[in-house]
PDB file of C-alpha atoms in Angstrom:
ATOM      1  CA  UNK A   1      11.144 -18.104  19.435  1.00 62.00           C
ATOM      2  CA  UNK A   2      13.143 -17.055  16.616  1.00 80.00           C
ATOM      3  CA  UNK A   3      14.375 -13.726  15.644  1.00 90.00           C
ATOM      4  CA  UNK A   4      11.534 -12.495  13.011  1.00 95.00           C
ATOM      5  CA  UNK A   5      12.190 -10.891  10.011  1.00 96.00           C
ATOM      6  CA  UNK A   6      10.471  -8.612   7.120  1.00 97.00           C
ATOM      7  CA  UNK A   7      11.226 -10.773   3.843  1.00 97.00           C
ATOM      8  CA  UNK A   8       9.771  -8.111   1.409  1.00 97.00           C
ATOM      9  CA  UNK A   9       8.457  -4.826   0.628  1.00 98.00           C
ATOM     10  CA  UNK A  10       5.815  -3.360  -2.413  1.00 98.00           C
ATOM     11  CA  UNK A  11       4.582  -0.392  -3.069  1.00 98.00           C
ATOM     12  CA  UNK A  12       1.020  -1.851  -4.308  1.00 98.00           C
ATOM     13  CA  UNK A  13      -1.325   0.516  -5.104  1.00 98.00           C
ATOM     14  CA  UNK A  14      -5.284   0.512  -4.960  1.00 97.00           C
ATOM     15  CA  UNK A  15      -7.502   1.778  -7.727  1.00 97.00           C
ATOM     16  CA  UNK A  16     -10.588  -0.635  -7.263  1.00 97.00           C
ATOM     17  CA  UNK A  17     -10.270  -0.556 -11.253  1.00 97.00           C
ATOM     18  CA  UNK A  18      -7.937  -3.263 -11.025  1.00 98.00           C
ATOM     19  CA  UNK A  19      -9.960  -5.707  -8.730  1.00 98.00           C
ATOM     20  CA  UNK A  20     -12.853  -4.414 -11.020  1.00 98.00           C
ATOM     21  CA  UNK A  21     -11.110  -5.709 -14.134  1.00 98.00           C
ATOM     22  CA  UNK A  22      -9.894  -9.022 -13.053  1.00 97.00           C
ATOM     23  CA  UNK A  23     -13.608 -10.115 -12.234  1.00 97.00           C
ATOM     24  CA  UNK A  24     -12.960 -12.184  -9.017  1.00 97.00           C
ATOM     25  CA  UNK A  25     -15.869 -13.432  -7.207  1.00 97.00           C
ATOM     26  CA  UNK A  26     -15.754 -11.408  -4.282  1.00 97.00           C
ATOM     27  CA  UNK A  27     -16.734  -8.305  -6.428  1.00 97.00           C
ATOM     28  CA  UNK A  28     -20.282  -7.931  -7.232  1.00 96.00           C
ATOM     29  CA  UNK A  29     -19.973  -6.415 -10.079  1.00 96.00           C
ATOM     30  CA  UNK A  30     -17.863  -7.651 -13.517  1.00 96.00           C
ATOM     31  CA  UNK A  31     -16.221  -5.712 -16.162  1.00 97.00           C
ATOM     32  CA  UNK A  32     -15.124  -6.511 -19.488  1.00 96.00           C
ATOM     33  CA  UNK A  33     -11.125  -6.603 -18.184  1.00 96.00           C
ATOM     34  CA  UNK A  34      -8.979  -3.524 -18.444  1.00 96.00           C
ATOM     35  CA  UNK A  35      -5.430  -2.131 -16.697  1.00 97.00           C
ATOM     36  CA  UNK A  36      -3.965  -5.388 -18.411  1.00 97.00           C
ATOM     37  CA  UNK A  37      -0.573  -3.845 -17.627  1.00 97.00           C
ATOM     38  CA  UNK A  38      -0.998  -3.255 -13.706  1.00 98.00           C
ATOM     39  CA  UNK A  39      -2.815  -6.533 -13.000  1.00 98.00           C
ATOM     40  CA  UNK A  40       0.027  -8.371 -14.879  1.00 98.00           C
ATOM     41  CA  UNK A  41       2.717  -6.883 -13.092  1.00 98.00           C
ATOM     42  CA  UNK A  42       1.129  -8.019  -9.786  1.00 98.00           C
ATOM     43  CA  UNK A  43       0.914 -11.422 -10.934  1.00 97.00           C
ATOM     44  CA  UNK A  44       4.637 -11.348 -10.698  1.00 97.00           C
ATOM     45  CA  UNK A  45       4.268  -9.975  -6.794  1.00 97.00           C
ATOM     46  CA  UNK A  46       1.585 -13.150  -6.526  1.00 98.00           C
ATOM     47  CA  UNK A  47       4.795 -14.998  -7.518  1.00 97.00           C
ATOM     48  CA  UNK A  48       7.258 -13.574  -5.146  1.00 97.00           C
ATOM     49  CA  UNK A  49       4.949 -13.579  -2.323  1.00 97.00           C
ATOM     50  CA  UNK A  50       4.041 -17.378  -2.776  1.00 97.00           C
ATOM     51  CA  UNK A  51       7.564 -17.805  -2.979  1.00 97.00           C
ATOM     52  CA  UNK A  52       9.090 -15.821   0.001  1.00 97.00           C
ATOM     53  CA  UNK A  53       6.163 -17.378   2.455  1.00 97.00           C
ATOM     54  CA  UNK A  54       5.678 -14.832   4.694  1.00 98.00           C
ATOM     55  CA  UNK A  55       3.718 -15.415   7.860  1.00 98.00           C
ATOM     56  CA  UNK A  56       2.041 -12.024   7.860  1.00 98.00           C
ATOM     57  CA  UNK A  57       1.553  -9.298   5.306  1.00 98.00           C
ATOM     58  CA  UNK A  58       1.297  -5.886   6.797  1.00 98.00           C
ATOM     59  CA  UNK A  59      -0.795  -2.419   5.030  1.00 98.00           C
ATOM     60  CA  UNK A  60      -0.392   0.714   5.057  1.00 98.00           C
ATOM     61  CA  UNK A  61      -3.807   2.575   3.693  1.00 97.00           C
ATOM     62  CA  UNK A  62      -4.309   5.860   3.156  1.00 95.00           C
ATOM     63  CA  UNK A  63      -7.853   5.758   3.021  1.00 95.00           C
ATOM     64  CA  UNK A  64      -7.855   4.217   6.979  1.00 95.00           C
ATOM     65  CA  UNK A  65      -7.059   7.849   8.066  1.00 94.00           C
ATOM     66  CA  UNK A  66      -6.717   8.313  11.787  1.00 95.00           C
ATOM     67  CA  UNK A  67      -6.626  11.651  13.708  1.00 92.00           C
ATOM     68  CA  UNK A  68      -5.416  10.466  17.031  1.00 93.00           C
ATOM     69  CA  UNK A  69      -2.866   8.167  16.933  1.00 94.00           C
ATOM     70  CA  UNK A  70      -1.635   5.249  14.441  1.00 97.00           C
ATOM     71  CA  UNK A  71      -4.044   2.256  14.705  1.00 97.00           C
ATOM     72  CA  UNK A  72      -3.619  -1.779  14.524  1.00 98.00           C
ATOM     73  CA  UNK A  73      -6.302  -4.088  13.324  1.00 98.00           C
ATOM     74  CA  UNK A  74      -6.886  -6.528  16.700  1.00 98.00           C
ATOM     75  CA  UNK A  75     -10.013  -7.923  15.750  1.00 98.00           C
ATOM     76  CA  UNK A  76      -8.752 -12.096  14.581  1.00 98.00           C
ATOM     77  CA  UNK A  77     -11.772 -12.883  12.335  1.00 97.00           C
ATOM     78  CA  UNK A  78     -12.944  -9.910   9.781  1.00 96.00           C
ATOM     79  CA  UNK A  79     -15.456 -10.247   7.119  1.00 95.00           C
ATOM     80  CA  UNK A  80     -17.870  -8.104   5.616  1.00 95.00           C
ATOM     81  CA  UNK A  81     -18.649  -5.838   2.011  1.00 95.00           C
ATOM     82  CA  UNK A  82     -16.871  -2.742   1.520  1.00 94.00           C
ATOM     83  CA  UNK A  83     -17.517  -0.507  -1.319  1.00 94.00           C
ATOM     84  CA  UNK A  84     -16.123   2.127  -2.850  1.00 93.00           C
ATOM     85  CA  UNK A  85     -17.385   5.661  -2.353  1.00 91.00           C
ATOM     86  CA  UNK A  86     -15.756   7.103  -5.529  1.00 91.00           C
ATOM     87  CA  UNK A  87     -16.627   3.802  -7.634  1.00 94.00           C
ATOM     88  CA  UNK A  88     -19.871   1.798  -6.274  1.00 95.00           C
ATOM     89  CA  UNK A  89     -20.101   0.967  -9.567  1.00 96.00           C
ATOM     90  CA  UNK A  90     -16.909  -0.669  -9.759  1.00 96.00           C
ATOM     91  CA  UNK A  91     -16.336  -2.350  -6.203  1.00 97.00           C
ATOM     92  CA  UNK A  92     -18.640  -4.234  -3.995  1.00 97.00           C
ATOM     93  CA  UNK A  93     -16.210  -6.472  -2.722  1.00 97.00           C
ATOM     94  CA  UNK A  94     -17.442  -8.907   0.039  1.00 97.00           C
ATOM     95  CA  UNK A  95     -14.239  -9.384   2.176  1.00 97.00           C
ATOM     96  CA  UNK A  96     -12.940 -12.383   4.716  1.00 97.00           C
ATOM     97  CA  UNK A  97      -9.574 -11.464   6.672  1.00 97.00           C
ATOM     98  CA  UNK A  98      -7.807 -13.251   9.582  1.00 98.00           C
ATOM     99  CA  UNK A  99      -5.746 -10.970  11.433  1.00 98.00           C
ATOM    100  CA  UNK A 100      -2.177 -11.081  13.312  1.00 98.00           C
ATOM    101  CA  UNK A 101      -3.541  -9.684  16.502  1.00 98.00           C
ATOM    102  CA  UNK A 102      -0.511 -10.780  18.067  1.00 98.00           C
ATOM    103  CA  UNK A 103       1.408  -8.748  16.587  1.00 98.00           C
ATOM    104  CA  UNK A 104      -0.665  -5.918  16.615  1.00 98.00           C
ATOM    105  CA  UNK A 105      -0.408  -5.754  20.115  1.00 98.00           C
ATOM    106  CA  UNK A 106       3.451  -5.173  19.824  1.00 98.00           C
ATOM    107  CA  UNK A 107       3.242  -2.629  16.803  1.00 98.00           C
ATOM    108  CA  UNK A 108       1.031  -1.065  19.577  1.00 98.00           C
ATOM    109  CA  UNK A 109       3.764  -1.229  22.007  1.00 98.00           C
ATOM    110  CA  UNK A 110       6.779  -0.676  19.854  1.00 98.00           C
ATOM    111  CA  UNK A 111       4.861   2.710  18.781  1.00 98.00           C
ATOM    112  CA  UNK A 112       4.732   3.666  22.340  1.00 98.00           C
ATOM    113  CA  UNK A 113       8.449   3.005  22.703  1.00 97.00           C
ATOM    114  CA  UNK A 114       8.876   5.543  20.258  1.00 97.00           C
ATOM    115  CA  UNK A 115       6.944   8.596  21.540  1.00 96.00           C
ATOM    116  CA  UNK A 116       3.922   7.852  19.505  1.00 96.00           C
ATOM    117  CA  UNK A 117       0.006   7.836  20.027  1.00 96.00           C
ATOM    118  CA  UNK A 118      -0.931   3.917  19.301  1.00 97.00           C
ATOM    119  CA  UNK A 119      -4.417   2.333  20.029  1.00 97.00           C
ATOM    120  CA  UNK A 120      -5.718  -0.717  18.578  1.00 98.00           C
ATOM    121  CA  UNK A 121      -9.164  -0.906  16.325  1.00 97.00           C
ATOM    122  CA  UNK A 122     -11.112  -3.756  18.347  1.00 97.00           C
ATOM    123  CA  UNK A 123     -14.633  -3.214  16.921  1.00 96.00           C
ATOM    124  CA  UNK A 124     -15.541  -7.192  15.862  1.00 94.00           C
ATOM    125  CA  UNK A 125     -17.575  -4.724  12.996  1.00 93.00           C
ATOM    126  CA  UNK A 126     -15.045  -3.048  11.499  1.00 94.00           C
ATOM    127  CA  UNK A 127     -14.861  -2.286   7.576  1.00 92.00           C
ATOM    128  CA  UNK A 128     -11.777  -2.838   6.239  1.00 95.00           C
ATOM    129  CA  UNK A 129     -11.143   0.280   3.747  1.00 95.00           C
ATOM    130  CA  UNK A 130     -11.234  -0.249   0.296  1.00 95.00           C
ATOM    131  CA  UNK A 131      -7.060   0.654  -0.136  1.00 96.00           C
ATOM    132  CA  UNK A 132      -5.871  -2.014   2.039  1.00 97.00           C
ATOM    133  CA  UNK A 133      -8.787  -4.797   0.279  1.00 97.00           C
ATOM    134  CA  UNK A 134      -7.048  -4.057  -3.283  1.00 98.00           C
ATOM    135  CA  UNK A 135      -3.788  -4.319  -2.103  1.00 98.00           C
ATOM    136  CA  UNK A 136      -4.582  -7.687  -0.588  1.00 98.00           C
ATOM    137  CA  UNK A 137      -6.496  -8.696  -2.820  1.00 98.00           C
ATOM    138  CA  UNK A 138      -4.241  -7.967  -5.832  1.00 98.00           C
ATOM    139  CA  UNK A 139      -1.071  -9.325  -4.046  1.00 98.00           C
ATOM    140  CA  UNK A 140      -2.767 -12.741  -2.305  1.00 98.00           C
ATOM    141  CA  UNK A 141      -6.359 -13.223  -3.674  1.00 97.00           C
ATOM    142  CA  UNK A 142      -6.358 -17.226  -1.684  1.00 97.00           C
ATOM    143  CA  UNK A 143      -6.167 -14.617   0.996  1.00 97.00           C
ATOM    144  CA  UNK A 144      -5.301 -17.316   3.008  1.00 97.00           C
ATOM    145  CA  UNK A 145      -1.997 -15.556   4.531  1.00 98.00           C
ATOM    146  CA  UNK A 146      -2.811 -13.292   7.809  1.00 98.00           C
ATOM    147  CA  UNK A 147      -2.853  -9.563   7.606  1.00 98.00           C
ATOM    148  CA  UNK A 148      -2.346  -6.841   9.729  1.00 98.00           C
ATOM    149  CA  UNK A 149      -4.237  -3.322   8.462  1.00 98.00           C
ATOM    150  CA  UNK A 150      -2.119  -0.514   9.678  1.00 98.00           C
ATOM    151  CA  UNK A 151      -3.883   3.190   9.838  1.00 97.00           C
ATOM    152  CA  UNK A 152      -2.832   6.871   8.050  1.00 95.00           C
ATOM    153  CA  UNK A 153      -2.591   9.038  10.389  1.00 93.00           C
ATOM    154  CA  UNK A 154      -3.871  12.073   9.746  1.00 87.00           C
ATOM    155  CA  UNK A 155       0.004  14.146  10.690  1.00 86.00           C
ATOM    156  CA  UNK A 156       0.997  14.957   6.821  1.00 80.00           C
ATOM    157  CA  UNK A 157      -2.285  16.909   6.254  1.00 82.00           C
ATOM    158  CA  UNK A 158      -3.493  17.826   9.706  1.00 80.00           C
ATOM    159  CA  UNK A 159       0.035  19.361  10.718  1.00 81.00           C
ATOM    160  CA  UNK A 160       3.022  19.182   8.267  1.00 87.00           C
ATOM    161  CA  UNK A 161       4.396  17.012   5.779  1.00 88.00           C
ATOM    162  CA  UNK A 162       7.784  17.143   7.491  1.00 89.00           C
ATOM    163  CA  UNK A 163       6.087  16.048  11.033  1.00 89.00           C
ATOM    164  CA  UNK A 164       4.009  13.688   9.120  1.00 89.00           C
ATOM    165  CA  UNK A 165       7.317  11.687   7.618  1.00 92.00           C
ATOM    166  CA  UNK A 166       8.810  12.063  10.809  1.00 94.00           C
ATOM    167  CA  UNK A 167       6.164   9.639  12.764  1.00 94.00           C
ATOM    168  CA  UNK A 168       6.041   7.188   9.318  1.00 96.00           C
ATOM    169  CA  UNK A 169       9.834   6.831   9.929  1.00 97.00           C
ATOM    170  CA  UNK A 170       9.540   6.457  14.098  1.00 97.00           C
ATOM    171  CA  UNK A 171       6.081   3.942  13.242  1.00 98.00           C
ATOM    172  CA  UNK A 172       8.596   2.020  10.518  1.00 98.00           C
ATOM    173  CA  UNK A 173      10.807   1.140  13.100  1.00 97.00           C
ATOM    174  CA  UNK A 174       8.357   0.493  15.711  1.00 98.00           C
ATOM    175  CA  UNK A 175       6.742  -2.361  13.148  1.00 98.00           C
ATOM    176  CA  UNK A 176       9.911  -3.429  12.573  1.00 98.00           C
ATOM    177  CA  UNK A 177      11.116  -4.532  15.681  1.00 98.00           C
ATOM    178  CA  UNK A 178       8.080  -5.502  16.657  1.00 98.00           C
ATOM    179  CA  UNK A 179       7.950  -8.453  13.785  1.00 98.00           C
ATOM    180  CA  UNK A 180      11.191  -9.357  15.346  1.00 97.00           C
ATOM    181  CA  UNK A 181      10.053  -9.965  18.670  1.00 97.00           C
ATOM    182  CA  UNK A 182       6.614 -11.779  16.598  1.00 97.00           C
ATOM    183  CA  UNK A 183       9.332 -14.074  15.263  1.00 97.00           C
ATOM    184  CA  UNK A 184       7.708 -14.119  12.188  1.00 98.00           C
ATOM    185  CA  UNK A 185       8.471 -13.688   8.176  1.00 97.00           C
ATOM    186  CA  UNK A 186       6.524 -10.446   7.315  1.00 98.00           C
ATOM    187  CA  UNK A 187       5.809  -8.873   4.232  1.00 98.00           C
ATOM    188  CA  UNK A 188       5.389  -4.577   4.609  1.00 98.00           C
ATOM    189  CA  UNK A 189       3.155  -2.957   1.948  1.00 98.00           C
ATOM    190  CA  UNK A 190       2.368   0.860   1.147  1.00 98.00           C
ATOM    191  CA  UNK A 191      -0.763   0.926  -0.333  1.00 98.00           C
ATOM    192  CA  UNK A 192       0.197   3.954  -2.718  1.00 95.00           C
ATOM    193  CA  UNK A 193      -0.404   5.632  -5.895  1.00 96.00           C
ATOM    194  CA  UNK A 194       2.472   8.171  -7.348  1.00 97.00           C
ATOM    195  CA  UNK A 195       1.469  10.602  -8.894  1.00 96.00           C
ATOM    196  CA  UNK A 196      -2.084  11.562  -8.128  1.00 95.00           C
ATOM    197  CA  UNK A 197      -3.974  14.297  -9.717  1.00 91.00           C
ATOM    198  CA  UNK A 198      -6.480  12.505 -11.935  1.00 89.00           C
ATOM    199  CA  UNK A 199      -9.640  13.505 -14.563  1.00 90.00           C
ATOM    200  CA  UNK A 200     -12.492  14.074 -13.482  1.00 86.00           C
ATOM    201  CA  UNK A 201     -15.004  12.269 -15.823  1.00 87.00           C
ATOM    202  CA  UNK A 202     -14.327   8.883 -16.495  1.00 90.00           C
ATOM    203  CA  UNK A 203     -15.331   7.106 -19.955  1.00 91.00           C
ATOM    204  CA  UNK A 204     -18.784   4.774 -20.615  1.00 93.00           C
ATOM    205  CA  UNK A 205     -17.966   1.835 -20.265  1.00 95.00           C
ATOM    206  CA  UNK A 206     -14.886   2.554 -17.225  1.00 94.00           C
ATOM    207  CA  UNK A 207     -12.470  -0.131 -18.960  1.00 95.00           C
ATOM    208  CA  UNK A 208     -12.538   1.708 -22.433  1.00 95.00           C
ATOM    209  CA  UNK A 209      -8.284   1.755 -21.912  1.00 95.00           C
ATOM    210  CA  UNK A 210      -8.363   4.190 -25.229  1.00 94.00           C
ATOM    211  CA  UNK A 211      -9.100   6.797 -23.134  1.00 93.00           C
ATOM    212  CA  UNK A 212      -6.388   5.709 -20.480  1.00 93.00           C
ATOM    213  CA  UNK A 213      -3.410   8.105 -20.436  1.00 92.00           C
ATOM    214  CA  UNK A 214      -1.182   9.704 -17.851  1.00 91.00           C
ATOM    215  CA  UNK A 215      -3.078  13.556 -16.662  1.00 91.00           C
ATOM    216  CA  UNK A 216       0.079  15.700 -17.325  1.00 94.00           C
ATOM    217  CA  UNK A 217       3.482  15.034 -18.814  1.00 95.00           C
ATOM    218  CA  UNK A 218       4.711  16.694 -15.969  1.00 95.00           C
ATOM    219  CA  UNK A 219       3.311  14.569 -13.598  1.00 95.00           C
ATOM    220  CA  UNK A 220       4.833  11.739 -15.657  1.00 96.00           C
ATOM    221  CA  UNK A 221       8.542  13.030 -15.575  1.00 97.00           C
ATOM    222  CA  UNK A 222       7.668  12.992 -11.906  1.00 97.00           C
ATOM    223  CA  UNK A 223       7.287   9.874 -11.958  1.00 97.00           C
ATOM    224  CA  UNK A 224       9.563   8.481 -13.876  1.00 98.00           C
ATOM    225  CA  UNK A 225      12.313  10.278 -11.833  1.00 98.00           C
ATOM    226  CA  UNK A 226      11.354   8.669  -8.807  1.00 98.00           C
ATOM    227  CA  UNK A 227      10.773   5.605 -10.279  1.00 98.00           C
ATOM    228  CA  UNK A 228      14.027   5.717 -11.163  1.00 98.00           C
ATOM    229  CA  UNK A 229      15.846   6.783  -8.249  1.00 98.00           C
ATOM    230  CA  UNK A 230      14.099   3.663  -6.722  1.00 97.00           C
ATOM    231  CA  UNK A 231      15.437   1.094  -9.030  1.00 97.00           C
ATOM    232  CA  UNK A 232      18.389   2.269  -8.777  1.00 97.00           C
ATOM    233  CA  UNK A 233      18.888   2.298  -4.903  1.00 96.00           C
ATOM    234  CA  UNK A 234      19.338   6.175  -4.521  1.00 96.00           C
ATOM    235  CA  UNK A 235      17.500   6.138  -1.278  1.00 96.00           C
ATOM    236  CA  UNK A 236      18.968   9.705  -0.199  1.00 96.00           C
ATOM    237  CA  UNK A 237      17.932  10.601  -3.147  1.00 97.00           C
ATOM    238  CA  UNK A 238      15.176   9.437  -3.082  1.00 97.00           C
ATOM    239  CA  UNK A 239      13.646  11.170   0.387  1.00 96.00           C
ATOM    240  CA  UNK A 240      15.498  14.714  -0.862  1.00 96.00           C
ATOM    241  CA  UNK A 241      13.407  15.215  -3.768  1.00 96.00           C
ATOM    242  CA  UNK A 242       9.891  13.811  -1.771  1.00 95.00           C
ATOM    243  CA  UNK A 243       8.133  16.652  -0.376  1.00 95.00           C
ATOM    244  CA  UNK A 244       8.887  18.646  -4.003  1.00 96.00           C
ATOM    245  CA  UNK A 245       7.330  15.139  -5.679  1.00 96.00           C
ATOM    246  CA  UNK A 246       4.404  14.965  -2.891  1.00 95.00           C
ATOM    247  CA  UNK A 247       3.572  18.797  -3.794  1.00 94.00           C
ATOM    248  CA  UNK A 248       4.122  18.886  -7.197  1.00 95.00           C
ATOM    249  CA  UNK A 249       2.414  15.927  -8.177  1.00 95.00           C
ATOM    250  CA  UNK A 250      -0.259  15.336  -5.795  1.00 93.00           C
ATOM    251  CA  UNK A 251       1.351  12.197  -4.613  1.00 93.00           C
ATOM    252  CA  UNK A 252      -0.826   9.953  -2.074  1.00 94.00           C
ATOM    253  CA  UNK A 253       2.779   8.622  -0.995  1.00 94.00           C
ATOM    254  CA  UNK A 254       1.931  11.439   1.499  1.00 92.00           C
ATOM    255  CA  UNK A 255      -0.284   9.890   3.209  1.00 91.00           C
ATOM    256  CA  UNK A 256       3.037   8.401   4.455  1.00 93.00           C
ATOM    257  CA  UNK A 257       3.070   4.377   3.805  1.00 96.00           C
ATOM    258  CA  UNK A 258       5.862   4.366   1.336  1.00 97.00           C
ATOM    259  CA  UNK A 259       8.028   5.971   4.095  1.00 97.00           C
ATOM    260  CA  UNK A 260       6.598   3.746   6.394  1.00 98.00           C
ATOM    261  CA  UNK A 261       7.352   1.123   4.476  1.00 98.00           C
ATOM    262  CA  UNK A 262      11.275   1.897   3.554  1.00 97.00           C
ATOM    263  CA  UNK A 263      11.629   2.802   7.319  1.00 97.00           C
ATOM    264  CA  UNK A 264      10.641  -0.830   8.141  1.00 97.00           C
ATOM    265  CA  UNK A 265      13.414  -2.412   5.779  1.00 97.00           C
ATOM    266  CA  UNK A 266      15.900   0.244   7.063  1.00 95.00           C
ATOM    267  CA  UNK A 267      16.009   2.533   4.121  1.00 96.00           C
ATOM    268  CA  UNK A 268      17.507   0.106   1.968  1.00 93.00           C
ATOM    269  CA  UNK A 269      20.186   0.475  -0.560  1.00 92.00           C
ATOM    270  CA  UNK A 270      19.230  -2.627  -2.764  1.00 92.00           C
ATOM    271  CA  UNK A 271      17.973  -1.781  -6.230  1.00 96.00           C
ATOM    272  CA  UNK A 272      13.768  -1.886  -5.872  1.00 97.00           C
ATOM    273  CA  UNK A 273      12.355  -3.957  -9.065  1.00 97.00           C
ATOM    274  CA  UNK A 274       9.732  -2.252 -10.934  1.00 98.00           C
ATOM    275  CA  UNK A 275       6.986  -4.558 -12.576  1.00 98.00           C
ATOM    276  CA  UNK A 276       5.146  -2.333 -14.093  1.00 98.00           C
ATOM    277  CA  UNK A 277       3.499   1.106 -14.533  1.00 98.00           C
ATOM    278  CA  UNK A 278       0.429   2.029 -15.585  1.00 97.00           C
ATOM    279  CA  UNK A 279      -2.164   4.995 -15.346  1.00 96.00           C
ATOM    280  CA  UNK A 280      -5.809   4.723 -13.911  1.00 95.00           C
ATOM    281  CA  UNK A 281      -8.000   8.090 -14.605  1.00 94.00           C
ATOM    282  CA  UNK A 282      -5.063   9.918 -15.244  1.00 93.00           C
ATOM    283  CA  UNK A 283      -3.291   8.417 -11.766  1.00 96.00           C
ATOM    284  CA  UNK A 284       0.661   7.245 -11.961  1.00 96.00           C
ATOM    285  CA  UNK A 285       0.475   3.551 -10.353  1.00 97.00           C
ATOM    286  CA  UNK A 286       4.120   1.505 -10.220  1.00 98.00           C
ATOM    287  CA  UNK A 287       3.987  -2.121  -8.802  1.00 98.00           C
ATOM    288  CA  UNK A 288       7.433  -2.400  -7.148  1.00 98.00           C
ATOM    289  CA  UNK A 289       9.288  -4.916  -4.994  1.00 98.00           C
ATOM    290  CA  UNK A 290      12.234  -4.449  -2.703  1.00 97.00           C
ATOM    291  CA  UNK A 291      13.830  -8.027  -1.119  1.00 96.00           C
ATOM    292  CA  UNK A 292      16.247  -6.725   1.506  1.00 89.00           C
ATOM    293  CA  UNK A 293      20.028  -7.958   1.157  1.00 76.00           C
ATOM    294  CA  UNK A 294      21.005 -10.618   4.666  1.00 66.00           C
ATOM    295  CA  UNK A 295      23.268  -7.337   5.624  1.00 63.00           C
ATOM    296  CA  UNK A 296      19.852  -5.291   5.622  1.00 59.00           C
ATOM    297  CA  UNK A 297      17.740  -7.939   7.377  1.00 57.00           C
ATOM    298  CA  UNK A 298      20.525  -8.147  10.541  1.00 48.00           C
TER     299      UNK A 298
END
C-alpha cells in the first residue's frame, strides 16, 4: 500500500447559523439566508476539497469533549438528528456519515505510541455533535467522502492549557502517521471559532445581519493579529502569542483542534490562505486553508 498523506488543512468553524442560513435539506428548519460572507468563503474550501480528492476528512470538535482519553469514531454507518442545544431553533439537522474505521483503529494505536489515553466510540447510536456536522456539512454537503470524528479532550480545561497543547501536539502526530500507514489522501480539520466571547441576546428574526458585528474591538485586533501571523507563515509566532490569545479572547482554539491540526501537517511554514472572516453573535470565525509544500508532506 502506498505511503498516505494529509493533502490539506482548514480551520472551519461551526456556528449552526451558517448551515441555518444556507437552507439545505437536512435542516428542519429554513431561514431567510444570512452570514453571506462565511458561507461564501467555504464555497471556495468546497472547491479545494473537490479538487485535492481526499480519501478521508478528519474533525476535530470541541463540543465532542472527552474526559478520559482522546476518542475515534469506529462505528462505519452513522445516521441520525442532532440538534443544537444553544439554537434548536436554528439546527435540526438529520445526519448520514460513513466512517474510516480503519483508520480509526490506527489513530487509536498511534495515540498509544505516544503515551496517550485512546479508546474508540463504538456505540452503532452515537450522535455526532453538532461542531463536527457544520464543519462537514459546510466543507462537503454530497457528504459522500468518509469521515473520521476525532474527540476534545477535556486536558486544556480539566488540567492546564499548557498540558492540554501538549497532548494536541503528541495526538497530531499520532493521526499523522497513522494516515500514512492508512495509505490514504486525508484532509485534517479544526472545527474552531477565534475569538469567542459572544452577546448574549440574539436579534428576532436570527439572520437580521444589521445587528451582526464583532463583541469587542479588542477581541478583533486579536484576531486580526493571528490571522495574520497565519497567512503569513509565522508559525513560532504563531504558538508564542496562543495561550495570551486563548485567555484574552476566549478563544475555542483551546479546546485544542487548531493545534491538533498544525501538529498533523508538521507545523508548517507555508503561508495559510484566508477566505474569509466574519462574526456570528459577536464570535470571530476565519475560514482558512493550509496545502502543505512536497518538502512538508515527506
Amino acid at each position: 500500500m502506498a505511503k498516505g498523506s494529509i493533502v490539506a488543512g482548514f480551520l472551519a468553524p461551526h456556528p449552526p447559523h451558517l448551515v441555518y442560513a444556507e437552507n439545505p435539506p437536512q435542516n428542519r428548519v429554513k431561514s431567510q439566508g444570512g452570514w453571506e460572507t462565511l458561507r461564501w468563503a467555504y464555497e471556495a474550501c468546497r472547491e479545494s476539497v473537490r479538487a485535492l480528492r481526499p480519501d478521508v476528512i478528519l474533525v476535530h470538535s470541541p463540543h465532542w469533549t472527552t474526559i478520559v482519553g482522546h476518542h475515534f469514531v469506529a462505528v462505519p454507518k452513522l445516521k441520525g438528528r442532532s440538534v443544537d442545544p444553544i439554537f434548536p431553533h436554528l439546527f435540526q439537522y438529520d445526519f448520514e456519515m460513513t466512517v474510516d474505521t480503519a483508520l480509526a483503529e490506527l489513530c487509536r494505536e498511534e495515540a498509544e505510541r505516544e503515551g496517550l489515553t485512546a479508546k474508540l466510540m463504538t456505540h452503532p447510536g452515537f450522535r455526532i455533535d453538532y461542531g463536527t456536522i457544520v464543519s462537514l456539512h459546510m466543507l462537503n454537503p454530497k457528504w459522500d467522502i468518509p469521515v473520521l470524528p476525532v474527540s476534545a479532550n477535556n486536558s486544556p480545561y480539566f488540567c492546564s492549557l499548557e498540558t492540554g497543547q501538549e497532548q494536541m501536539v503528541k495526538l497530531g502526530r499520532a493521526t499523522a502517521r497513522a494516515i500514512e500507514r492508512r495509505g490514504v489522501r486525508a484532509v485534517v480539520v479544526a472545527s474552531n471559532t477565534l475569538s469567542h466571547l459572544h452577546f448574549s441576546e440574539e436579534p428576532n428574526p436570527p439572520e437580521d445581519m444589521s445587528k451582526e458585528h464583532v463583541q469587542s474591538f479588542a477581541q478583533y485586533q486579536w484576531d486580526m493579529k493571528v490571522i495574520e501571523l497565519m497567512r503569513e507563515g509565522k508559525i513560532d509566532e504563531l504558538i508564542a502569542v496562543l495561550p495570551q490569545f486563548i485567555n484574552e479572547a476566549f478563544a475555542e482554539v483551546r479546546s485544542g483542534g487548531l493545534m491538533w491540526m498544525l501538529s498533523a501537517l508538521g507545523f508548517p511554514r507555508t503561508r495559510a490562505k484566508l477566505h474569509g472572516y466574519g462574526t456570528v453573535i459577536g464570535t470571530g470565525n476565519a475560514v482558512m486553508e493550509w496545502i502543505p509544500s512536497d518538502e512538508e508532506r515527506q
